[in-house]
Every structure is written in C-alpha cells, then in structure tokens.
mmCIF file of C-alpha atoms in Angstrom:
data_model
loop_
_atom_site.group_PDB
_atom_site.id
_atom_site.type_symbol
_atom_site.label_atom_id
_atom_site.label_comp_id
_atom_site.label_asym_id
_atom_site.label_seq_id
_atom_site.Cartn_x
_atom_site.Cartn_y
_atom_site.Cartn_z
ATOM 1 C CA MET A 1 -33.924 10.793 -15.456
ATOM 2 C CA SER A 2 -31.913 10.765 -12.260
ATOM 3 C CA THR A 3 -32.326 13.921 -10.194
ATOM 4 C CA THR A 4 -29.923 12.766 -7.515
ATOM 5 C CA LYS A 5 -27.129 15.305 -6.699
ATOM 6 C CA THR A 6 -23.659 14.446 -5.978
ATOM 7 C CA THR A 7 -22.704 15.409 -2.323
ATOM 8 C CA PRO A 8 -20.491 18.831 -2.571
ATOM 9 C CA LYS A 9 -16.683 18.265 -1.621
ATOM 10 C CA GLN A 10 -15.888 20.312 1.370
ATOM 11 C CA VAL A 11 -12.229 22.270 0.384
ATOM 12 C CA THR A 12 -10.777 24.365 2.808
ATOM 13 C CA VAL A 13 -8.293 27.007 1.537
ATOM 14 C CA THR A 14 -5.877 28.703 4.279
ATOM 15 C CA GLY A 15 -4.689 32.549 3.414
ATOM 16 C CA ALA A 16 -7.628 32.793 0.753
ATOM 17 C CA ALA A 17 -7.428 36.062 0.430
ATOM 18 C CA GLY A 18 -3.586 36.288 -0.465
ATOM 19 C CA GLN A 19 -1.966 36.223 -3.805
ATOM 20 C CA ILE A 20 -1.988 32.344 -4.042
ATOM 21 C CA GLY A 21 -5.426 32.056 -2.767
ATOM 22 C CA TYR A 22 -6.802 34.417 -5.178
ATOM 23 C CA SER A 23 -5.332 32.228 -8.096
ATOM 24 C CA LEU A 24 -6.325 29.573 -6.487
ATOM 25 C CA LEU A 25 -10.218 29.615 -5.848
ATOM 26 C CA PHE A 26 -11.456 30.811 -9.296
ATOM 27 C CA ARG A 27 -9.842 27.188 -10.519
ATOM 28 C CA LEU A 28 -11.426 25.020 -7.637
ATOM 29 C CA ALA A 29 -14.382 26.516 -8.334
ATOM 30 C CA SER A 30 -14.341 25.955 -11.699
ATOM 31 C CA GLY A 31 -13.913 22.139 -11.434
ATOM 32 C CA ALA A 32 -10.006 22.100 -12.039
ATOM 33 C CA LEU A 33 -9.384 19.861 -8.671
ATOM 34 C CA PHE A 34 -12.536 17.129 -9.028
ATOM 35 C CA GLY A 35 -13.788 17.217 -12.518
ATOM 36 C CA PRO A 36 -16.857 19.154 -14.377
ATOM 37 C CA ASP A 37 -19.352 17.000 -12.357
ATOM 38 C CA GLN A 38 -18.052 17.482 -8.700
ATOM 39 C CA PRO A 39 -19.472 20.385 -7.147
ATOM 40 C CA ILE A 40 -17.968 21.665 -3.949
ATOM 41 C CA VAL A 41 -18.061 23.998 -0.984
ATOM 42 C CA LEU A 42 -15.125 26.361 -0.400
ATOM 43 C CA ARG A 43 -14.019 26.572 3.394
ATOM 44 C CA LEU A 44 -11.981 30.113 3.261
ATOM 45 C CA LEU A 45 -9.843 30.730 6.143
ATOM 46 C CA GLU A 46 -8.269 34.134 6.808
ATOM 47 C CA ILE A 47 -7.049 36.023 9.641
ATOM 48 C CA GLU A 48 -8.944 38.896 11.120
ATOM 49 C CA PRO A 49 -7.044 41.274 9.308
ATOM 50 C CA ALA A 50 -7.575 40.042 5.969
ATOM 51 C CA MET A 51 -11.458 39.292 5.983
ATOM 52 C CA LYS A 52 -12.521 42.611 4.358
ATOM 53 C CA ALA A 53 -10.187 41.668 1.624
ATOM 54 C CA LEU A 54 -11.506 38.165 1.553
ATOM 55 C CA GLU A 55 -15.212 39.597 1.291
ATOM 56 C CA GLY A 56 -14.190 41.001 -1.912
ATOM 57 C CA VAL A 57 -12.921 37.714 -3.044
ATOM 58 C CA ILE A 58 -16.033 36.119 -2.240
ATOM 59 C CA MET A 59 -17.869 38.605 -4.285
ATOM 60 C CA GLU A 60 -15.997 37.805 -7.506
ATOM 61 C CA LEU A 61 -16.400 34.055 -6.828
ATOM 62 C CA ASP A 62 -20.359 35.020 -6.334
ATOM 63 C CA ASP A 63 -20.088 37.480 -10.165
ATOM 64 C CA CYS A 64 -18.568 33.912 -11.790
ATOM 65 C CA ALA A 65 -21.901 32.138 -11.252
ATOM 66 C CA PHE A 66 -19.578 28.943 -11.176
ATOM 67 C CA PRO A 67 -22.460 25.992 -11.405
ATOM 68 C CA LEU A 68 -20.016 23.656 -9.418
ATOM 69 C CA LEU A 69 -19.822 25.857 -6.328
ATOM 70 C CA ALA A 70 -22.405 25.019 -3.994
ATOM 71 C CA GLY A 71 -21.236 27.237 -0.980
ATOM 72 C CA ILE A 72 -18.621 29.374 0.882
ATOM 73 C CA GLU A 73 -18.135 29.539 4.053
ATOM 74 C CA ALA A 74 -15.590 32.373 5.267
ATOM 75 C CA THR A 75 -14.197 32.302 8.403
ATOM 76 C CA SER A 76 -11.230 33.339 10.754
ATOM 77 C CA ASP A 77 -12.072 30.666 12.766
ATOM 78 C CA LEU A 78 -9.911 27.332 12.907
ATOM 79 C CA ASP A 79 -12.487 24.832 13.541
ATOM 80 C CA THR A 80 -15.316 26.260 11.273
ATOM 81 C CA GLY A 81 -12.705 26.474 8.919
ATOM 82 C CA PHE A 82 -11.847 22.640 8.233
ATOM 83 C CA SER A 83 -15.057 21.462 9.825
ATOM 84 C CA GLY A 84 -15.966 18.265 7.324
ATOM 85 C CA ALA A 85 -12.815 19.238 5.287
ATOM 86 C CA ASN A 86 -12.242 16.390 2.649
ATOM 87 C CA VAL A 87 -9.484 18.469 1.102
ATOM 88 C CA ALA A 88 -7.248 21.271 3.193
ATOM 89 C CA MET A 89 -5.345 23.425 1.312
ATOM 90 C CA LEU A 90 -2.659 25.124 3.543
ATOM 91 C CA VAL A 91 -1.657 28.004 1.745
ATOM 92 C CA GLY A 92 -1.413 30.720 4.160
ATOM 93 C CA SER A 93 2.142 31.384 5.697
ATOM 94 C CA VAL A 94 4.230 34.220 6.546
ATOM 95 C CA PRO A 95 6.579 35.278 4.127
ATOM 96 C CA ARG A 96 10.623 35.773 4.501
ATOM 97 C CA LYS A 97 11.373 39.344 5.176
ATOM 98 C CA ALA A 98 14.885 41.057 4.815
ATOM 99 C CA GLY A 99 16.931 40.162 8.047
ATOM 100 C CA MET A 100 14.910 37.059 8.838
ATOM 101 C CA GLU A 101 17.085 33.998 9.376
ATOM 102 C CA ARG A 102 15.253 30.677 8.367
ATOM 103 C CA LYS A 103 15.023 29.298 12.084
ATOM 104 C CA ASP A 104 13.103 32.772 12.422
ATOM 105 C CA LEU A 105 10.682 31.984 9.726
ATOM 106 C CA LEU A 106 10.047 28.425 10.762
ATOM 107 C CA SER A 107 9.353 29.586 14.438
ATOM 108 C CA ILE A 108 6.765 32.028 13.236
ATOM 109 C CA ASN A 109 4.920 29.324 11.056
ATOM 110 C CA GLY A 110 5.347 26.822 13.375
ATOM 111 C CA GLY A 111 2.614 29.248 15.452
ATOM 112 C CA ILE A 112 0.506 29.013 12.460
ATOM 113 C CA PHE A 113 0.650 25.194 11.626
ATOM 114 C CA LYS A 114 0.505 23.826 14.944
ATOM 115 C CA PRO A 115 -2.852 25.103 15.723
ATOM 116 C CA GLN A 116 -4.303 24.265 12.063
ATOM 117 C CA GLY A 117 -3.007 20.741 12.530
ATOM 118 C CA GLN A 118 -4.910 20.559 15.817
ATOM 119 C CA ALA A 119 -7.935 21.836 14.472
ATOM 120 C CA ILE A 120 -7.679 19.631 11.073
ATOM 121 C CA ALA A 121 -7.435 16.735 13.889
ATOM 122 C CA ARG A 122 -10.577 17.822 15.440
ATOM 123 C CA SER A 123 -12.871 18.787 13.026
ATOM 124 C CA ALA A 124 -11.807 17.715 9.117
ATOM 125 C CA ALA A 125 -13.587 14.804 7.556
ATOM 126 C CA SER A 126 -12.196 11.496 8.156
ATOM 127 C CA ASP A 127 -11.195 10.933 4.606
ATOM 128 C CA VAL A 128 -9.268 14.866 4.840
ATOM 129 C CA ARG A 129 -5.979 15.002 2.731
ATOM 130 C CA VAL A 130 -3.803 17.987 3.345
ATOM 131 C CA LEU A 131 -1.508 19.604 1.092
ATOM 132 C CA VAL A 132 0.575 22.126 2.484
ATOM 133 C CA VAL A 133 1.797 24.915 0.186
ATOM 134 C CA GLY A 134 2.923 27.606 2.696
ATOM 135 C CA ASN A 135 6.706 28.044 3.118
ATOM 136 C CA PRO A 136 9.087 26.284 4.402
ATOM 137 C CA CYS A 137 6.244 23.850 3.170
ATOM 138 C CA ASN A 138 8.252 20.423 4.304
ATOM 139 C CA THR A 139 8.708 21.652 7.650
ATOM 140 C CA ASN A 140 5.458 23.365 7.887
ATOM 141 C CA CYS A 141 3.638 20.448 6.996
ATOM 142 C CA LEU A 142 5.687 18.137 9.330
ATOM 143 C CA ILE A 143 4.757 20.568 12.249
ATOM 144 C CA ALA A 144 1.014 20.251 11.402
ATOM 145 C CA ARG A 145 0.933 16.283 10.737
ATOM 146 C CA SER A 146 2.995 15.669 13.943
ATOM 147 C CA ASN A 147 0.114 17.554 15.788
ATOM 148 C CA ALA A 148 -2.603 15.705 14.353
ATOM 149 C CA PRO A 149 -1.815 12.413 14.976
ATOM 150 C CA GLU A 150 -5.459 10.917 14.440
ATOM 151 C CA VAL A 151 -4.922 11.640 10.701
ATOM 152 C CA PRO A 152 -2.798 8.885 9.088
ATOM 153 C CA ALA A 153 0.661 10.110 7.922
ATOM 154 C CA GLU A 154 0.010 9.059 4.098
ATOM 155 C CA ARG A 155 -2.504 11.713 4.002
ATOM 156 C CA TRP A 156 -0.215 14.692 4.471
ATOM 157 C CA PHE A 157 1.617 16.485 1.330
ATOM 158 C CA ALA A 158 4.251 19.229 0.893
ATOM 159 C CA MET A 159 4.025 20.466 -2.283
ATOM 160 C CA THR A 160 6.819 19.974 -4.522
ATOM 161 C CA ARG A 161 5.333 20.070 -7.800
ATOM 162 C CA LEU A 162 5.990 23.417 -8.745
ATOM 163 C CA ASP A 163 9.614 22.604 -8.997
ATOM 164 C CA GLU A 164 8.858 19.558 -11.022
ATOM 165 C CA ASN A 165 6.590 21.633 -13.352
ATOM 166 C CA ARG A 166 9.621 24.666 -13.594
ATOM 167 C CA ALA A 167 12.422 21.562 -14.341
ATOM 168 C CA LYS A 168 10.313 19.619 -17.127
ATOM 169 C CA THR A 169 10.105 23.346 -18.778
ATOM 170 C CA GLN A 170 13.465 23.687 -18.734
ATOM 171 C CA LEU A 171 14.541 20.610 -20.125
ATOM 172 C CA ALA A 172 11.741 20.849 -22.597
ATOM 173 C CA LYS A 173 13.149 24.425 -24.052
ATOM 174 C CA ARG A 174 16.766 23.186 -24.010
ATOM 175 C CA ALA A 175 15.772 19.755 -26.012
ATOM 176 C CA GLY A 176 13.298 21.573 -28.392
ATOM 177 C CA VAL A 177 10.397 19.584 -27.311
ATOM 178 C CA GLU A 178 6.923 20.222 -25.783
ATOM 179 C CA VAL A 179 6.749 20.106 -22.387
ATOM 180 C CA ALA A 180 4.674 16.986 -22.601
ATOM 181 C CA ALA A 181 7.384 14.974 -23.798
ATOM 182 C CA VAL A 182 9.412 15.045 -20.627
ATOM 183 C CA SER A 183 8.464 12.707 -17.963
ATOM 184 C CA ASN A 184 9.653 10.801 -14.851
ATOM 185 C CA LEU A 185 10.997 14.090 -12.972
ATOM 186 C CA ALA A 186 11.236 13.911 -9.445
ATOM 187 C CA ILE A 187 12.242 16.333 -7.050
ATOM 188 C CA TRP A 188 14.112 14.702 -4.299
ATOM 189 C CA GLY A 189 14.380 16.541 -0.783
ATOM 190 C CA ASN A 190 13.289 20.165 0.502
ATOM 191 C CA HIS A 191 11.164 22.776 -1.345
ATOM 192 C CA SER A 192 14.285 25.300 -0.928
ATOM 193 C CA ALA A 193 17.672 26.115 -2.856
ATOM 194 C CA THR A 194 18.852 22.577 -1.857
ATOM 195 C CA GLN A 195 16.112 20.615 -3.679
ATOM 196 C CA PHE A 196 17.554 18.135 -6.596
ATOM 197 C CA PRO A 197 15.839 17.960 -9.468
ATOM 198 C CA ASP A 198 16.578 14.565 -10.518
ATOM 199 C CA PHE A 199 17.609 14.708 -14.451
ATOM 200 C CA ALA A 200 19.522 11.365 -14.766
ATOM 201 C CA ASN A 201 16.057 9.475 -13.962
ATOM 202 C CA ALA A 202 13.641 11.882 -16.135
ATOM 203 C CA ARG A 203 12.812 11.093 -19.697
ATOM 204 C CA ILE A 204 12.401 13.130 -22.809
ATOM 205 C CA GLU A 205 10.233 11.128 -25.644
ATOM 206 C CA GLY A 206 11.219 7.986 -23.381
ATOM 207 C CA ARG A 207 14.907 8.512 -23.675
ATOM 208 C CA PRO A 208 16.983 9.191 -20.581
ATOM 209 C CA VAL A 209 17.398 12.742 -20.308
ATOM 210 C CA PRO A 210 21.392 12.793 -20.507
ATOM 211 C CA GLU A 211 21.131 10.777 -23.737
ATOM 212 C CA VAL A 212 18.854 13.711 -25.460
ATOM 213 C CA ILE A 213 20.779 16.518 -23.606
ATOM 214 C CA THR A 214 24.652 15.652 -23.855
ATOM 215 C CA ASP A 215 25.847 18.862 -22.125
ATOM 216 C CA SER A 216 26.497 17.557 -18.575
ATOM 217 C CA ALA A 217 27.494 20.805 -17.295
ATOM 218 C CA TRP A 218 24.520 22.386 -18.074
ATOM 219 C CA LEU A 219 22.607 19.619 -16.356
ATOM 220 C CA THR A 220 24.614 19.740 -13.277
ATOM 221 C CA GLY A 221 24.876 23.525 -13.195
ATOM 222 C CA ALA A 222 22.630 25.805 -14.811
ATOM 223 C CA PHE A 223 19.634 23.840 -15.017
ATOM 224 C CA ILE A 224 19.605 22.825 -11.440
ATOM 225 C CA GLU A 225 20.668 26.406 -10.560
ATOM 226 C CA THR A 226 17.436 27.731 -12.363
ATOM 227 C CA VAL A 227 15.036 25.216 -10.762
ATOM 228 C CA GLN A 228 16.500 26.151 -7.249
ATOM 229 C CA LYS A 229 16.446 29.755 -7.768
ATOM 230 C CA ARG A 230 13.267 30.178 -9.565
ATOM 231 C CA GLY A 231 10.858 31.776 -7.317
ATOM 232 C CA ALA A 232 13.716 34.422 -6.409
ATOM 233 C CA ALA A 233 14.056 35.153 -10.383
ATOM 234 C CA ILE A 234 10.195 35.885 -10.519
ATOM 235 C CA ILE A 235 10.486 38.025 -7.532
ATOM 236 C CA GLU A 236 13.131 39.985 -9.022
ATOM 237 C CA ALA A 237 11.323 40.012 -11.922
ATOM 238 C CA ARG A 238 7.482 40.965 -11.447
ATOM 239 C CA GLY A 239 8.203 42.322 -7.787
ATOM 240 C CA LEU A 240 5.933 39.633 -6.160
ATOM 241 C CA SER A 241 6.381 36.100 -5.571
ATOM 242 C CA SER A 242 5.127 33.184 -8.188
ATOM 243 C CA ALA A 243 1.315 32.723 -7.388
ATOM 244 C CA ALA A 244 -0.215 31.701 -10.146
ATOM 245 C CA SER A 245 2.116 28.713 -11.135
ATOM 246 C CA ALA A 246 2.102 27.985 -7.431
ATOM 247 C CA ALA A 247 -1.596 27.587 -7.380
ATOM 248 C CA ASN A 248 -1.520 25.754 -10.418
ATOM 249 C CA ALA A 249 0.847 23.133 -8.982
ATOM 250 C CA ALA A 250 -0.934 22.832 -5.963
ATOM 251 C CA ILE A 251 -4.030 21.715 -8.007
ATOM 252 C CA ASP A 252 -1.607 19.597 -10.191
ATOM 253 C CA SER A 253 -0.575 17.996 -6.953
ATOM 254 C CA LEU A 254 -3.548 16.728 -5.664
ATOM 255 C CA VAL A 255 -5.001 15.923 -9.023
ATOM 256 C CA SER A 256 -1.915 13.566 -9.213
ATOM 257 C CA VAL A 257 -3.015 12.000 -6.045
ATOM 258 C CA PHE A 258 -6.816 11.448 -6.670
ATOM 259 C CA ASN A 259 -6.123 9.804 -10.113
ATOM 260 C CA PRO A 260 -3.659 6.862 -11.501
ATOM 261 C CA THR A 261 -0.643 8.009 -12.655
ATOM 262 C CA ALA A 262 0.341 7.550 -16.438
ATOM 263 C CA GLU A 263 1.920 3.970 -16.762
ATOM 264 C CA GLY A 264 5.646 4.308 -16.063
ATOM 265 C CA ASP A 265 5.652 7.703 -15.066
ATOM 266 C CA TRP A 266 6.022 9.115 -11.800
ATOM 267 C CA THR A 267 5.102 12.636 -10.004
ATOM 268 C CA SER A 268 6.912 14.566 -7.172
ATOM 269 C CA LEU A 269 4.918 15.116 -3.657
ATOM 270 C CA GLY A 270 6.678 15.694 -0.564
ATOM 271 C CA VAL A 271 5.561 12.998 1.614
ATOM 272 C CA ALA A 272 6.358 11.349 5.192
ATOM 273 C CA SER A 273 9.304 9.340 4.792
ATOM 274 C CA LYS A 274 9.314 5.478 5.992
ATOM 275 C CA GLY A 275 13.241 5.123 5.421
ATOM 276 C CA GLU A 276 13.093 5.109 1.930
ATOM 277 C CA TYR A 277 16.412 5.511 -0.089
ATOM 278 C CA GLY A 278 18.167 5.941 3.443
ATOM 279 C CA VAL A 279 16.024 9.201 4.296
ATOM 280 C CA PRO A 280 15.267 9.400 8.010
ATOM 281 C CA GLU A 281 11.884 8.063 8.946
ATOM 282 C CA GLY A 282 9.660 10.849 9.528
ATOM 283 C CA LEU A 283 10.802 13.473 7.605
ATOM 284 C CA GLN A 284 8.616 15.228 5.344
ATOM 285 C CA PHE A 285 10.548 14.555 1.926
ATOM 286 C CA GLY A 286 10.443 15.402 -1.896
ATOM 287 C CA TYR A 287 10.205 11.771 -3.436
ATOM 288 C CA PRO A 288 8.863 10.376 -6.712
ATOM 289 C CA ILE A 289 5.645 8.946 -6.183
ATOM 290 C CA ARG A 290 2.905 6.871 -8.228
ATOM 291 C CA SER A 291 -0.806 6.800 -7.460
ATOM 292 C CA THR A 292 -3.514 4.078 -8.077
ATOM 293 C CA GLY A 293 -6.293 6.940 -7.103
ATOM 294 C CA ASP A 294 -6.952 5.009 -4.069
ATOM 295 C CA SER A 295 -3.264 4.791 -2.608
ATOM 296 C CA TRP A 296 0.294 6.227 -3.629
ATOM 297 C CA GLU A 297 3.384 4.605 -3.284
ATOM 298 C CA VAL A 298 7.290 6.211 -3.018
ATOM 299 C CA VAL A 299 8.788 4.842 -6.790
ATOM 300 C CA PRO A 300 11.172 1.960 -5.564
ATOM 301 C CA GLY A 301 14.454 0.928 -7.360
ATOM 302 C CA LEU A 302 15.887 4.237 -8.712
ATOM 303 C CA THR A 303 19.652 4.587 -8.750
ATOM 304 C CA HIS A 304 21.845 7.392 -7.979
ATOM 305 C CA ASP A 305 25.225 8.213 -9.205
ATOM 306 C CA GLU A 306 27.947 9.923 -6.975
ATOM 307 C CA PHE A 307 26.618 13.336 -7.576
ATOM 308 C CA ALA A 308 22.835 12.800 -7.183
ATOM 309 C CA ALA A 309 23.638 11.241 -3.692
ATOM 310 C CA GLU A 310 25.411 14.240 -2.552
ATOM 311 C CA ARG A 311 22.635 16.592 -3.761
ATOM 312 C CA ILE A 312 19.837 14.162 -1.766
ATOM 313 C CA ARG A 313 22.659 14.202 1.416
ATOM 314 C CA LEU A 314 22.635 18.131 1.666
ATOM 315 C CA THR A 315 18.515 18.414 1.104
ATOM 316 C CA THR A 316 18.563 15.629 3.818
ATOM 317 C CA GLU A 317 20.834 17.180 6.052
ATOM 318 C CA GLU A 318 18.651 21.062 6.219
ATOM 319 C CA LEU A 319 15.584 19.138 6.516
ATOM 320 C CA LEU A 320 17.093 17.393 9.639
ATOM 321 C CA GLY A 321 18.220 21.053 10.778
ATOM 322 C CA GLU A 322 15.009 22.107 10.221
ATOM 323 C CA ARG A 323 13.391 19.489 12.525
ATOM 324 C CA ALA A 324 15.833 20.102 15.093
ATOM 325 C CA ASP A 325 14.703 23.956 14.791
ATOM 326 C CA VAL A 326 11.271 23.261 15.387
ATOM 327 C CA ALA A 327 11.403 20.030 17.748
ATOM 328 C CA GLU A 328 9.624 22.298 20.526
ATOM 329 C CA LEU A 329 6.467 22.126 18.020
ATOM 330 C CA LEU A 330 6.598 18.650 17.616
ATOM 331 C CA ASN A 331 4.049 16.047 19.154
#
C-alpha cells in the first residue's frame, strides 16, 4: 500500500478571529473546500490587537483533532500570512458604522486591501486563487487585484454567492419546492443594495421562474428587495451580521471554481469584467459563471428585458462610482 501523502494546500484566511472567520475555519479544516483526501495548512492573518482572541480559536481547532489539518500558522505579518498560499480568503474588513458614508468605508478598507494585494503578489503561490469576502467586496477586490498585477485577473473573485443562495431560498419557498430545484440563478453587479438577482433567466425544476411563479409584482418587488436587504434584516433580528451563511457562501464560491459546473447550470461570482454584457472593462462585477474545474467563463448569450437592463445599469453605475472614489488606491 502506498504511503505517499498528498501535499497540503496552504489556505490563508484574513480576519481569522472575527465572526465569519470563526464560522469558516472549522469547515475548512474538516475538508469542506477540497474534500476528504486533501490536507490543508491554515495560515491565519489578524491585526495585532486580535492575536489573543486568535489564540483561543487555534486552541479550539486543535481540540477538534481534524485529520486533514496539517498545520496552523498564526501571524499579523502580511508576507508570512500569504507565504505560499494556494488560496487566499480575504475576510477581514472594517464594517460600516453609523454615520459613515460608503466613500469613507471604501477609503478605510483601501488601506487594508492595497497592502494585502501587494503581499499576495510578493508571497503567495504561483497558482493562488483569491476570494474577497470583506465588504464592500467588489471594490475591495478591485483594489487588491490592481495592486497585484503579477497575479492574473481571472484568479480574483468577489463573493456574490451569499446573494445567490438567499435568492434561491426565497424562490423555492415561494414556489413550494426544495431549494435544490432552483438553478441558473445569477446575481448581476455589486454585492450591495443595487445587486440584481436575475429571476427571468433562473429555473425552477427546469422551467423559467416566471412560468412557475406568475406573480410578477412579487418577483420585481418583494423578492428583489428581500435579497438586497437580507443582511440588514439579519442584523436587526440577531444584533449581529450574517456570519455562518457568509462563511458557507465563501466555501460554495471556491468549490464552484475548483469543480465543474453542473451541465446547463451556472453560479454567481464577482469577476474582472472584460466588457461582457456592456459592462466597462476592469470592474469587479457579479456575473453568471461556468467552470470546467480548470478554467471558468462568463456565461454568454443571456438576454434581459428593460426591467433587468435598468437594474444592471444602476448597479454598474454604483461600481463605477466606487472605482472613482478609490482611484488613488489603484495601480
């Protein structure tokens, strides 16, 4: 019997002691990302004031005795944190506080994601894939990507999968079906209140959603609003932002990149636009994507009515505004 061991994958998580990090690390260590045969090393990056809390998280990881967890590196140093990383999950960011304008938030987080992008370019593995979770994730991803020109643009992703998952569940509940019956759900644009969950191109048991859910007022109104404002509703209900569902969506996002998409289906990721569907080149934009496991593409040939086209225009304009607000941070 062979005794050869699989080389561990190096997985960096920033903001590792935070709420999403706490929900994420144990699933990563249990094999949720790469499966039951792939060991990983967790590289946990935190700011210095959070290192004590991170020690406690590491104690818990140790106490789980995960067979796939081949090592843990905890650090506040960017180059150490990203050293040899095959996957970088940029979770840590400054949350928006009362009275804070979105422009202020972008500027503050730019101070985080610019040096992180530079460190990824210096220190990560040559095959690194980067998922930005920390909000505002599309433009944070743009900032990091622009400061790591050595890393191909197609290896950078902003998370729109949480919105996709939320939208699928809302459609399934409305139609009285299991969530697995909902497919082809794309989130267009920004992970913000302007995002557009594309119900017209989505399917329920293979049928177009508007044929199954005929209440167009609900589809164009309450459905979209519920998805767009779900994060705020969760904060109001539990007093804290969505963490476990965000961590779950982060894993879903990368699994959808590393594995082939089911035939005929697609999923949602914020990727660097090459001008698809008239979106300005370079924006980190939510698109329907399809993966072979080795490469991915934006799904071509989808059509939009006037309602959808206007929603996509609005979210594009917001992302253009955000890009202008952080222009001094972009290379």
